[in-house]
PDB file of C-alpha atoms in Angstrom:
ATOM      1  CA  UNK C 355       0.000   0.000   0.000  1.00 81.00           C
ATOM      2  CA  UNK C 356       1.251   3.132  -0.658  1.00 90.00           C
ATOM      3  CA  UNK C 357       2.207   5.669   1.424  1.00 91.00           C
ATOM      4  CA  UNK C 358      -0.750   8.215   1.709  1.00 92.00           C
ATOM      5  CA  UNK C 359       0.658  10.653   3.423  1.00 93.00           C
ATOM      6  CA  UNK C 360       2.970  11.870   0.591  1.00 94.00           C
ATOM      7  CA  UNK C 361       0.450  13.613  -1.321  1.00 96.00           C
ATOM      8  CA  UNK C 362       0.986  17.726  -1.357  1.00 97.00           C
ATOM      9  CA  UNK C 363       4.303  16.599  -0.713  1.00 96.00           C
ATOM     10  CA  UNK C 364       7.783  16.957  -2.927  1.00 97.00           C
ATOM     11  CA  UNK C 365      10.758  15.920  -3.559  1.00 96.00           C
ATOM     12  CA  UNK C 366      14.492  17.622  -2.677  1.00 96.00           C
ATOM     13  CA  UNK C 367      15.425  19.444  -6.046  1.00 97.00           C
ATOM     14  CA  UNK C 368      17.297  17.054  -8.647  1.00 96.00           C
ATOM     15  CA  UNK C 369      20.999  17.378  -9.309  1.00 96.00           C
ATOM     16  CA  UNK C 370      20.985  19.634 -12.288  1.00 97.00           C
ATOM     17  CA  UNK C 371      20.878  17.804 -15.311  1.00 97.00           C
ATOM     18  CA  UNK C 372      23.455  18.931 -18.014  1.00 98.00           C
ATOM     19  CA  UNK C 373      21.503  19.333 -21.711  1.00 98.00           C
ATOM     20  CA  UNK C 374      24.004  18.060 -24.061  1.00 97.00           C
ATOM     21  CA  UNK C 375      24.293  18.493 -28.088  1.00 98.00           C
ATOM     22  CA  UNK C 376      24.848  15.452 -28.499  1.00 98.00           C
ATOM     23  CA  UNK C 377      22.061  13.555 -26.006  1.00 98.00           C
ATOM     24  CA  UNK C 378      19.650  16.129 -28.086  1.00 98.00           C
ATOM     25  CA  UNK C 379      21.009  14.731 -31.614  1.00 98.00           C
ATOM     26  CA  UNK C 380      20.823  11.713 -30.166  1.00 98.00           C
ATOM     27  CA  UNK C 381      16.779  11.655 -28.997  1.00 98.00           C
ATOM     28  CA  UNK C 382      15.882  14.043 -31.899  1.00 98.00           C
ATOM     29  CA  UNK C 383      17.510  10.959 -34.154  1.00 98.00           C
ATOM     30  CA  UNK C 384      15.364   8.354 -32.422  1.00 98.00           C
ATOM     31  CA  UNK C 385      12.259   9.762 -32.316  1.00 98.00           C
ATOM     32  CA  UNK C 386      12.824  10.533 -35.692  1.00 98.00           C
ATOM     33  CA  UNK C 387      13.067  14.225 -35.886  1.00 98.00           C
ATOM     34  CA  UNK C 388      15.543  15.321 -39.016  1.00 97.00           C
ATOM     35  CA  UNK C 389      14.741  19.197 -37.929  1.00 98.00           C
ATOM     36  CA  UNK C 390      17.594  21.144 -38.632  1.00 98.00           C
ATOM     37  CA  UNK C 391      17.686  22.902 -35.437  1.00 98.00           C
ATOM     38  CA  UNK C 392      17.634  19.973 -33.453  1.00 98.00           C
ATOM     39  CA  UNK C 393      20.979  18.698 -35.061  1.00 98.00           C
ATOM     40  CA  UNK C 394      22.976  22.023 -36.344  1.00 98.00           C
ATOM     41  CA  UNK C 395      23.859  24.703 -34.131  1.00 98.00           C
ATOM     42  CA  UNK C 396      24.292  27.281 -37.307  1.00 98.00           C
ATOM     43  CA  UNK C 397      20.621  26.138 -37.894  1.00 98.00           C
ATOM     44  CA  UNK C 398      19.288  26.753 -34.114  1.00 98.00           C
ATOM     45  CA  UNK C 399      20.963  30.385 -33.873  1.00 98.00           C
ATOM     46  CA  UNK C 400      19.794  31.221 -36.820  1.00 98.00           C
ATOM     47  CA  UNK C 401      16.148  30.460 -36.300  1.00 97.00           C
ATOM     48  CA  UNK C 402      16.703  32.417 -32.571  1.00 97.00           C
ATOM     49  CA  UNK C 403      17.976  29.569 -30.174  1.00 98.00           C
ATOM     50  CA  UNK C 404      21.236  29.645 -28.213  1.00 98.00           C
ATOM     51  CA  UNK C 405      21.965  26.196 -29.169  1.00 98.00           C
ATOM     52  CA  UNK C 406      20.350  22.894 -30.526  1.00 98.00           C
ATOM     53  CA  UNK C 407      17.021  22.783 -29.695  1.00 98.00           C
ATOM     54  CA  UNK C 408      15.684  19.093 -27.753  1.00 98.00           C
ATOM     55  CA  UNK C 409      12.330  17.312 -28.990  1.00 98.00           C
ATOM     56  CA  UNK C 410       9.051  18.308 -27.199  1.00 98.00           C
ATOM     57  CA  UNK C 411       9.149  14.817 -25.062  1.00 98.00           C
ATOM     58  CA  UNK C 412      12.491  15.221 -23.988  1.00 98.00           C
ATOM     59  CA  UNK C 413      11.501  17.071 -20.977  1.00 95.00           C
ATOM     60  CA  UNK C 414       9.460  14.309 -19.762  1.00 93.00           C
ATOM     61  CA  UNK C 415      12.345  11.887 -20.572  1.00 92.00           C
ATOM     62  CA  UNK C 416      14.652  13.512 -18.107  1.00 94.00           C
ATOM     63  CA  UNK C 417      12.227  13.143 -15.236  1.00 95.00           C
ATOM     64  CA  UNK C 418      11.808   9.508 -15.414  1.00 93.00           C
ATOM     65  CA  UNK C 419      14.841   8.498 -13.698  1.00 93.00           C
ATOM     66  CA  UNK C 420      14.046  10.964 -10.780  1.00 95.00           C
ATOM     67  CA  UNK C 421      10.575   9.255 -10.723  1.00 95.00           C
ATOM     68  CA  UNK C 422      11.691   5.759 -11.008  1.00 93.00           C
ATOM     69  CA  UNK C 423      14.155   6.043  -7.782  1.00 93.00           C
ATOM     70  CA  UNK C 424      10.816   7.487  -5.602  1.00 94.00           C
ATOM     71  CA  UNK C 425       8.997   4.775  -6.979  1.00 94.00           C
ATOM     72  CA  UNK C 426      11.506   1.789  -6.110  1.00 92.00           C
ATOM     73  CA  UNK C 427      12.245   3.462  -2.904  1.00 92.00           C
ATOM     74  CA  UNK C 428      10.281   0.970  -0.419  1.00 91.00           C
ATOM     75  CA  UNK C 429       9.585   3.586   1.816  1.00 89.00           C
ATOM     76  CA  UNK C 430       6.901   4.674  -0.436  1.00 92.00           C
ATOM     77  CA  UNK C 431       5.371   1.307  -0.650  1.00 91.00           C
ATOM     78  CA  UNK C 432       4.763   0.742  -4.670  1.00 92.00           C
ATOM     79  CA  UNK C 433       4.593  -2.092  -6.594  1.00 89.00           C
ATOM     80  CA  UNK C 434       7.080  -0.962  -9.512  1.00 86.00           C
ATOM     81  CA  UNK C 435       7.191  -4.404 -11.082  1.00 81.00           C
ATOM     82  CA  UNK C 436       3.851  -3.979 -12.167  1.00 81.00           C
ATOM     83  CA  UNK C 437       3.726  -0.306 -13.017  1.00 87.00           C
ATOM     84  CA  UNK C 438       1.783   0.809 -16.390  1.00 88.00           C
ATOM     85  CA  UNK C 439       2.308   4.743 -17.515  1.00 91.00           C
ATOM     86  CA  UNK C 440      -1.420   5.595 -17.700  1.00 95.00           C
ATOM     87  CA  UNK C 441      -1.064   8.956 -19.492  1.00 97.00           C
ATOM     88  CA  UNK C 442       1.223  12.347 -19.949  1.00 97.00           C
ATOM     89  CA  UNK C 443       1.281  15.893 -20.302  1.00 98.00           C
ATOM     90  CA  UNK C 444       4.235  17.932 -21.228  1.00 98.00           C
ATOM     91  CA  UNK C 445       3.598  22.208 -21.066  1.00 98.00           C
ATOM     92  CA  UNK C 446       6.582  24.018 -22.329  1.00 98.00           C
ATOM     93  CA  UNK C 447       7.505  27.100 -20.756  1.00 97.00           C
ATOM     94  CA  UNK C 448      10.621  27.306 -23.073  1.00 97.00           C
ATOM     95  CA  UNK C 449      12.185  24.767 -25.191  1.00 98.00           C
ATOM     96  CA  UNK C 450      14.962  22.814 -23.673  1.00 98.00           C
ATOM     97  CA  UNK C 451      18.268  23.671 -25.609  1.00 98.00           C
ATOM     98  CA  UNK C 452      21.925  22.153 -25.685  1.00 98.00           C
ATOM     99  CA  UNK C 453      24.245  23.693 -22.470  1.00 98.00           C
ATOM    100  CA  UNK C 454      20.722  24.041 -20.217  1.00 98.00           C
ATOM    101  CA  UNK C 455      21.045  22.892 -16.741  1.00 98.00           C
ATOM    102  CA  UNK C 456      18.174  21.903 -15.525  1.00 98.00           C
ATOM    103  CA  UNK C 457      16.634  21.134 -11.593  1.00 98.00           C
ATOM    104  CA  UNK C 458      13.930  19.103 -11.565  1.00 98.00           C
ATOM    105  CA  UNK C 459      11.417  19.206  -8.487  1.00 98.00           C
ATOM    106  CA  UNK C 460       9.051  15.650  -8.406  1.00 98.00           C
ATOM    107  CA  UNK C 461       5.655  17.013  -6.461  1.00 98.00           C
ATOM    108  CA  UNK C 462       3.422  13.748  -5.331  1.00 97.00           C
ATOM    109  CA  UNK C 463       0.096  15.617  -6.252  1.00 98.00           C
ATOM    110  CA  UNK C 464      -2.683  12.448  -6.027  1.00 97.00           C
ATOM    111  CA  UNK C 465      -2.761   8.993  -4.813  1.00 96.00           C
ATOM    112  CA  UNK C 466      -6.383   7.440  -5.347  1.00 95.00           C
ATOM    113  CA  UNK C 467      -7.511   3.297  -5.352  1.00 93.00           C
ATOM    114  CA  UNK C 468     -10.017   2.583  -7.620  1.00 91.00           C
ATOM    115  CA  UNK C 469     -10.788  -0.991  -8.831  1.00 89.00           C
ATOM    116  CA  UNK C 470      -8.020  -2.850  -7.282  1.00 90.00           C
ATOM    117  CA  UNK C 471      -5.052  -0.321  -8.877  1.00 93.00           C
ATOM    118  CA  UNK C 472      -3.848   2.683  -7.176  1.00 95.00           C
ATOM    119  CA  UNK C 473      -3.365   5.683  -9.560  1.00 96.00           C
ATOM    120  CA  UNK C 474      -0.546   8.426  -8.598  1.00 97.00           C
ATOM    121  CA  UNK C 475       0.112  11.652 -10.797  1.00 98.00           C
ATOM    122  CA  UNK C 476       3.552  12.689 -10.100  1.00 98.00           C
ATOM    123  CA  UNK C 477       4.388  16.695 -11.629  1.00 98.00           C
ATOM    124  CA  UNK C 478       7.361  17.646 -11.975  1.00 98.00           C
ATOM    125  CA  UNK C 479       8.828  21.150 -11.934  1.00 98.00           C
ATOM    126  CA  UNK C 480      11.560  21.644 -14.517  1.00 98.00           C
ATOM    127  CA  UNK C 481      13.683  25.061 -13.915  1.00 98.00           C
ATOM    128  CA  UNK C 482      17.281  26.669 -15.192  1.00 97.00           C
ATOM    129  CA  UNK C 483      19.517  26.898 -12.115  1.00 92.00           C
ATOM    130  CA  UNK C 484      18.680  30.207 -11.568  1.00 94.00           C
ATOM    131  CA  UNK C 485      14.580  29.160 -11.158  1.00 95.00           C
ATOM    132  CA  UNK C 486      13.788  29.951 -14.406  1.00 97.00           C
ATOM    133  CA  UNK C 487      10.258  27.656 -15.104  1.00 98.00           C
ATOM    134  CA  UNK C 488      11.036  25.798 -18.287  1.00 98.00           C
ATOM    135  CA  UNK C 489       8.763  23.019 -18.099  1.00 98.00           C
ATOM    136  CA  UNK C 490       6.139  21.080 -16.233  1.00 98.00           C
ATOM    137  CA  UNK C 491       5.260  17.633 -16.811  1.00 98.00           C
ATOM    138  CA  UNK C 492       2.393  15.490 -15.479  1.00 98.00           C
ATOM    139  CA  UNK C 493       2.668  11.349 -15.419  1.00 97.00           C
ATOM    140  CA  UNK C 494      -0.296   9.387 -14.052  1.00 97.00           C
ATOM    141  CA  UNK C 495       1.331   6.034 -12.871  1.00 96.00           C
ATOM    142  CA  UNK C 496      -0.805   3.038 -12.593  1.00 95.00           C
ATOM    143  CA  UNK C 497      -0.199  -0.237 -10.369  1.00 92.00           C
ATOM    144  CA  UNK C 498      -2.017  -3.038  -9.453  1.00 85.00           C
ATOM    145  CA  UNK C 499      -3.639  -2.819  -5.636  1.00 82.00           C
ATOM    146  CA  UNK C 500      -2.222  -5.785  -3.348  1.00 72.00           C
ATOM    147  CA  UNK C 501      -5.416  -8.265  -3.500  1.00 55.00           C
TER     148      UNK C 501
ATOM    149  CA  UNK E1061       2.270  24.463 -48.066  1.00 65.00           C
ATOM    150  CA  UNK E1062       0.358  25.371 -45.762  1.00 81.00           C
ATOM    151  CA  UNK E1063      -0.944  29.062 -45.672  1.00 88.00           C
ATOM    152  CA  UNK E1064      -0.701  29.657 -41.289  1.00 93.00           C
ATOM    153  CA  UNK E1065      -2.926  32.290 -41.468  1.00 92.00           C
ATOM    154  CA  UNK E1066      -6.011  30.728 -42.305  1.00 93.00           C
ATOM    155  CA  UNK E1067      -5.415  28.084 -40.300  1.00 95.00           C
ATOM    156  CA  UNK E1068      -8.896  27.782 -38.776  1.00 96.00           C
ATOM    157  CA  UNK E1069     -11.373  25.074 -36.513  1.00 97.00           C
ATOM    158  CA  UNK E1070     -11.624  22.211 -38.375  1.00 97.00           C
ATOM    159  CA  UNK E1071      -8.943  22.119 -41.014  1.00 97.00           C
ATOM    160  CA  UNK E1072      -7.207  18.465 -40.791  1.00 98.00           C
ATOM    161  CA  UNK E1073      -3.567  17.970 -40.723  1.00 97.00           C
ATOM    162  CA  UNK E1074      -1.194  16.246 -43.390  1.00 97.00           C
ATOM    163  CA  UNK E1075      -1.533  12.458 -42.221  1.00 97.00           C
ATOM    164  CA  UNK E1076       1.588  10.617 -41.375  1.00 97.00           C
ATOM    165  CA  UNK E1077       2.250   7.161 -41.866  1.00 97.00           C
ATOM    166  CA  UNK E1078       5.259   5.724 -39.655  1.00 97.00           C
ATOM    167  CA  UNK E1079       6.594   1.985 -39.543  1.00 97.00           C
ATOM    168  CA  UNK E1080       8.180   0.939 -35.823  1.00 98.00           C
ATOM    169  CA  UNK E1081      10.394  -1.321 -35.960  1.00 98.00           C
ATOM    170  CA  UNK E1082      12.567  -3.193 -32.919  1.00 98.00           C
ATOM    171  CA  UNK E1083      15.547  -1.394 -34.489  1.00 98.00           C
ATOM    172  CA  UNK E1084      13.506   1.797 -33.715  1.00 98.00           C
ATOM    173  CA  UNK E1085      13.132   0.680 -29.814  1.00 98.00           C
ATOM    174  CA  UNK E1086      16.328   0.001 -28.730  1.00 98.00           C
ATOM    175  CA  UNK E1087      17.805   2.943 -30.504  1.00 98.00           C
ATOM    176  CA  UNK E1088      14.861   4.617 -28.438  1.00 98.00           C
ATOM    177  CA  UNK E1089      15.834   3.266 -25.421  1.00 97.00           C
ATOM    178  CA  UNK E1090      19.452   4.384 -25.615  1.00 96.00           C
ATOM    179  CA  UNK E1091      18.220   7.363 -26.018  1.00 97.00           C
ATOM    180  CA  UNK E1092      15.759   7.863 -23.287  1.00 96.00           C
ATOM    181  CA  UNK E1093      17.335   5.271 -20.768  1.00 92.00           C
ATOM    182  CA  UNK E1094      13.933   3.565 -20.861  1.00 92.00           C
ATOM    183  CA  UNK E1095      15.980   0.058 -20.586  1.00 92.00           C
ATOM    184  CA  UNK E1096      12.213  -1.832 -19.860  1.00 91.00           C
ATOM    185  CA  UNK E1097      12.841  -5.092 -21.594  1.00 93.00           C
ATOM    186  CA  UNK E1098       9.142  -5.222 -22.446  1.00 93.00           C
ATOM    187  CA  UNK E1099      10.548  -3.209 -24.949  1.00 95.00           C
ATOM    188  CA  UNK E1100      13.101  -5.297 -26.247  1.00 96.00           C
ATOM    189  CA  UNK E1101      12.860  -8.634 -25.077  1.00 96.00           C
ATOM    190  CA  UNK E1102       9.815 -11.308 -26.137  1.00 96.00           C
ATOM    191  CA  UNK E1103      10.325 -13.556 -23.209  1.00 97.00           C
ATOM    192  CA  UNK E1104       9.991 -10.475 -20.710  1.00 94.00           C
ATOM    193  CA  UNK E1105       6.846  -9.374 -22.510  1.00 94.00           C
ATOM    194  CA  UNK E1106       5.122 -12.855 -22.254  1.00 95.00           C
ATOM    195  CA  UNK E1107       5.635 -13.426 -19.245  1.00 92.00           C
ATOM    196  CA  UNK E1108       3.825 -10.133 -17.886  1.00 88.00           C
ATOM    197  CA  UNK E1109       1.298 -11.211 -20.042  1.00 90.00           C
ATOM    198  CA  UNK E1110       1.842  -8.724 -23.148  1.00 92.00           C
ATOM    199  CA  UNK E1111       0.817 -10.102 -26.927  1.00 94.00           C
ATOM    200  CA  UNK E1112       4.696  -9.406 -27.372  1.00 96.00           C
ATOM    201  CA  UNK E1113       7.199  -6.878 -27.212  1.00 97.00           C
ATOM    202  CA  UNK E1114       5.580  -3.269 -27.296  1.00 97.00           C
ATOM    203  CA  UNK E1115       6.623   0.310 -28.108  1.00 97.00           C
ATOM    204  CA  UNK E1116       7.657   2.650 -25.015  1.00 97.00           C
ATOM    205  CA  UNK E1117       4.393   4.822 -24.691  1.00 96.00           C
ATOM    206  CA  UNK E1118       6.840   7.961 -24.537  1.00 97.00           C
ATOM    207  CA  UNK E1119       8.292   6.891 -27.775  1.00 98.00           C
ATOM    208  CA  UNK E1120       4.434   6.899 -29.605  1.00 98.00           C
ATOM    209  CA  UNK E1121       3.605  10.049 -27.769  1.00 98.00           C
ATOM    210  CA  UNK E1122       6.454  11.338 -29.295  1.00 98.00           C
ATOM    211  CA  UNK E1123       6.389  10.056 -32.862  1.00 98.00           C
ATOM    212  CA  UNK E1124       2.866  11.606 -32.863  1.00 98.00           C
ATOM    213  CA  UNK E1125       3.691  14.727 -31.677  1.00 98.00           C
ATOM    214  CA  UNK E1126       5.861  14.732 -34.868  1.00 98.00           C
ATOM    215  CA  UNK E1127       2.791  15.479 -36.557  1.00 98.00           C
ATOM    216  CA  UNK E1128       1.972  18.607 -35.037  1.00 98.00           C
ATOM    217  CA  UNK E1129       5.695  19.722 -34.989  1.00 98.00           C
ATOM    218  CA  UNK E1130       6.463  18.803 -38.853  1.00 97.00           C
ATOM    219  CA  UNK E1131       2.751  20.870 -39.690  1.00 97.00           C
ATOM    220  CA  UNK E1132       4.353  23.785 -38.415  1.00 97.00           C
ATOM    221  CA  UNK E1133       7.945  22.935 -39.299  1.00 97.00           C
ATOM    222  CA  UNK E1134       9.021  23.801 -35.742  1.00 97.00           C
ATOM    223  CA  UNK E1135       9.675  21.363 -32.820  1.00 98.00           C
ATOM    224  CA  UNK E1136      10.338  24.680 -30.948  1.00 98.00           C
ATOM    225  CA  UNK E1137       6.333  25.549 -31.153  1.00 97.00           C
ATOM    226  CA  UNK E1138       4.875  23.257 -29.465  1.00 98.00           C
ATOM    227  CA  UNK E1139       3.663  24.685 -26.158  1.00 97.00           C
ATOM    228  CA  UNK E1140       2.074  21.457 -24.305  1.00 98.00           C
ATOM    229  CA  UNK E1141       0.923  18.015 -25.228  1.00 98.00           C
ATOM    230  CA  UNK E1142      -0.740  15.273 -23.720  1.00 98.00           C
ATOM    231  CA  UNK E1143      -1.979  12.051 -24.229  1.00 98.00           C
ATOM    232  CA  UNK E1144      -3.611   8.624 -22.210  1.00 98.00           C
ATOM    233  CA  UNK E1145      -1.891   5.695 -23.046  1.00 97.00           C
ATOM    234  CA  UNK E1146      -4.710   3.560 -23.805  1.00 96.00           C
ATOM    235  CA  UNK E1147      -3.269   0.499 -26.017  1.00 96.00           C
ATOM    236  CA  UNK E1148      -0.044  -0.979 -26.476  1.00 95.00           C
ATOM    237  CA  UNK E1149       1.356  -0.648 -29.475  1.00 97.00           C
ATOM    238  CA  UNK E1150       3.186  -4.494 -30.796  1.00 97.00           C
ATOM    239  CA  UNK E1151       5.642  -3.906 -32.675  1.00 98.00           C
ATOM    240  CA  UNK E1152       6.662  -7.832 -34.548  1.00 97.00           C
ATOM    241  CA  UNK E1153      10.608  -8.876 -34.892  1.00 96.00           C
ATOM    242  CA  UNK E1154      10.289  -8.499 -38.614  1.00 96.00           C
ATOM    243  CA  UNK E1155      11.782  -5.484 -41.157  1.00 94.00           C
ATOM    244  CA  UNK E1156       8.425  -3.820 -41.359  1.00 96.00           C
ATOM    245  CA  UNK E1157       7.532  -3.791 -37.584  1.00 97.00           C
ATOM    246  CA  UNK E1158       4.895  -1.578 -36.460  1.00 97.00           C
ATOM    247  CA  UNK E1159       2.708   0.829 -38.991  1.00 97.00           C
ATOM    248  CA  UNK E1160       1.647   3.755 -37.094  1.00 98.00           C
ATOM    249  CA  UNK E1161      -0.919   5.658 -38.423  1.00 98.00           C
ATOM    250  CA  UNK E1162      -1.386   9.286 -37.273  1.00 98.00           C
ATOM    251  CA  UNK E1163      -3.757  12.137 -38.355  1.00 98.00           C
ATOM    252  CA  UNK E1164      -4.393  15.333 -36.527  1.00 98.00           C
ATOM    253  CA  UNK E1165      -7.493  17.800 -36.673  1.00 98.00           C
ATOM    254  CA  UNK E1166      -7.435  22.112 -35.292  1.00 98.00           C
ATOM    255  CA  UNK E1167     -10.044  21.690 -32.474  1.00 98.00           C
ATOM    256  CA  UNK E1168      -9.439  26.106 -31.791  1.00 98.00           C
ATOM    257  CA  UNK E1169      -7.072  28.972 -32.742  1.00 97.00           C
ATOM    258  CA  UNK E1170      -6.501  31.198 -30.248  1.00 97.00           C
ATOM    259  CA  UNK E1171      -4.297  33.973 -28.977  1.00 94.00           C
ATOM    260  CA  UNK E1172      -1.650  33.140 -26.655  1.00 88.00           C
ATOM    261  CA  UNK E1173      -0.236  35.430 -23.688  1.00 85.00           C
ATOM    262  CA  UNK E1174       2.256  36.565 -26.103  1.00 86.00           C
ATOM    263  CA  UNK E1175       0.416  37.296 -29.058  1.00 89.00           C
ATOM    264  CA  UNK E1176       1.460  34.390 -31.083  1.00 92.00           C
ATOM    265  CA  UNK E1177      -1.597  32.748 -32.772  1.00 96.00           C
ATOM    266  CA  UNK E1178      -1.793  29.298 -30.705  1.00 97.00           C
ATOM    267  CA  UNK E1179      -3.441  26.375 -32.171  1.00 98.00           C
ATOM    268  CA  UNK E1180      -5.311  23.567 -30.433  1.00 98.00           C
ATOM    269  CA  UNK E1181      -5.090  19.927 -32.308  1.00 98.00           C
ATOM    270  CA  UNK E1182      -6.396  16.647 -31.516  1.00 98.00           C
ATOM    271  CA  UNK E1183      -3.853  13.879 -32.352  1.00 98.00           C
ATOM    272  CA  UNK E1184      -5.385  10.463 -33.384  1.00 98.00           C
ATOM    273  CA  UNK E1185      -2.624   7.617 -33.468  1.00 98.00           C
ATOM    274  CA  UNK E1186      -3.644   4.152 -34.427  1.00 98.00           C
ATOM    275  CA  UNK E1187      -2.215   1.103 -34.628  1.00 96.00           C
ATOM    276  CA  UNK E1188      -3.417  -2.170 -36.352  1.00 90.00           C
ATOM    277  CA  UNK E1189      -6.854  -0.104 -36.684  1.00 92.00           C
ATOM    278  CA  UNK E1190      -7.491   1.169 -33.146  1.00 95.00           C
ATOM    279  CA  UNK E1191      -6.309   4.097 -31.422  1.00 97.00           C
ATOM    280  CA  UNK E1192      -3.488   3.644 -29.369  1.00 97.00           C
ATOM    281  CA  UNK E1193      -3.843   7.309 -27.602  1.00 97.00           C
ATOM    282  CA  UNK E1194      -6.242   8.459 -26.024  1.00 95.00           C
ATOM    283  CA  UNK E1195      -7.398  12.544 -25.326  1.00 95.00           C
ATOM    284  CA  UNK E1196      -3.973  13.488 -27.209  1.00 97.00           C
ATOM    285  CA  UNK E1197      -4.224  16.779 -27.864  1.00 98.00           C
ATOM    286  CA  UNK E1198      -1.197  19.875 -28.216  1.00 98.00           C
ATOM    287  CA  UNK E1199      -0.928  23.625 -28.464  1.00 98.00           C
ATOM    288  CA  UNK E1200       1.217  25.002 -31.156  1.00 98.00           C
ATOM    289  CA  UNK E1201       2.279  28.525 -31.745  1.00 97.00           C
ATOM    290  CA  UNK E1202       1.265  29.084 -36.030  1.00 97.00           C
ATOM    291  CA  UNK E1203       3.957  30.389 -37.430  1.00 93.00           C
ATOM    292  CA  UNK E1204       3.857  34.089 -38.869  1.00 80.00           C
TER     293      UNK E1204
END
């Protein structure tokens, strides 16, 4: 069972996450997005951006491993194993470019049981190191109840 | 090409047609870190009970999202995006894999905070037939 009383609750701010070029290229190539300014630097300045510019679901990407160590922590009581993504939202308050670093806040926001599976929505807070809000992302994480 | 400003409720965009293949997934989960071998390995995916080896949601949410992005020409436009994962998408060890089929409608245009023209489109993906997302819908700043 999880632990209730972690809802309203957060997190301790992430280690700041270093954008790379090349991690960009890299997801940009793999989700299959030939943009220019996602690959050429000459190509993001010249359409305004300091540097390469990262897929729209990249910022959700970087928050899984901050979710997934909450989640196996047994403190908090979930069944991982078992674990289904039930749906996503992304809101970009910037895009994410190459050289960003990036703090990432996890806020537990709801934890309900309905027909034998719990059903947590985890936000997280995405910010430049000096608090600018860059993005905010929204998982709802299903798992099956203990029967 | 599209002319952005008369963009309007209604107005469908350019379907896409994408093949998924298990090439595409572990390059995907290099990429993301989503090492899940439900995404890579049949035995895994039988044993929880899966038809076979599936697609990482995230990676579907974002080849979709591809739609909206390559309308506009812009991955930097999107403003937000979501989606319910509501079927798995089984993607066969063969060199076709997966066909993902993806078509996109403008629910609104509106003005956003900073005067950009903001539209509102509803993503359908489907897969073998049947939508594999569910309530997928993003905002996306027109371009001019």
């Amino acid at each position: 069972m999880p632990d209730e009383s972690w809802v309203g609750r957060s997190l301790e701010p992430s280690e700041p996450y270093h954008v790379s070029r090349e991690k960009i290229r890299e997801f940009a190539t793999a989700v299959g997005e030939h943009s220019r300014i996602c690959h050429e630097v000459a190509a993001a300045r010249a359409a305004g951006h300091p540097d390469v510019v990262a897929p729209p679901t990249f910022a959700a990407t970087i928050t899984m491993p901050l979710m997934e160590s909450f989640l196996r922590d047994p403190a908090f009581g979930w069944d991982y194993s078992r674990m289904v993504h039930g749906d996503q939202s992304i809101v970009l308050h910037r895009p994410i470019r190459g050289g960003d670093e990036l703090v990432t806040v996890v806020h537990v926001d709801d934890l309900t049981t309905r027909a034998g599976s719990h059903m947590l929505t985890l936000r997280c807070e995405i910010a430049d190191v000096d608090g600018g809000a860059v993005a905010t992302t929204k998982a709802m994480l299903v798992t099956q109840a203990a029967s | 090409m599209t002319d952005f400003s008369a963009v309007a409720k209604g107005d469908e965009l350019p379907p896409l047609i994408l093949q998924v293949t298990r090439a595409d997934l572990v390059r995907y989960a290099g990429a993301s870190g989503d090492f899940n071998p439900i995404h890579w390995n049949d035995r895994t995916a039988a044993a929880v009970g899966l038809p076979g080896v599936i697609a990482h949601g995230m990676l579907t949410m974002a080849l979709a999202g591809r739609l909206v992005t390559g309308w506009v020409g812009d991955p930097a436009a999107l403003r937000s995006y979501g989606v319910r994962f509501t079927r798995p998408v089984v993607v066969p060890d063969d060199d076709e894999g997966a066909t993902l089929e993806l078509s996109g409608k403008v629910r609104d245009v509106v003005e956003g905070e900073d005067g950009s023209r903001i539209a509102k489109v509803d993503v359908t993906a489907k897969f073998d037939g049947r939508t594999v997302l569910g309530r997928a819908a993003a905002e996306v700043a027109l371009p001019g």
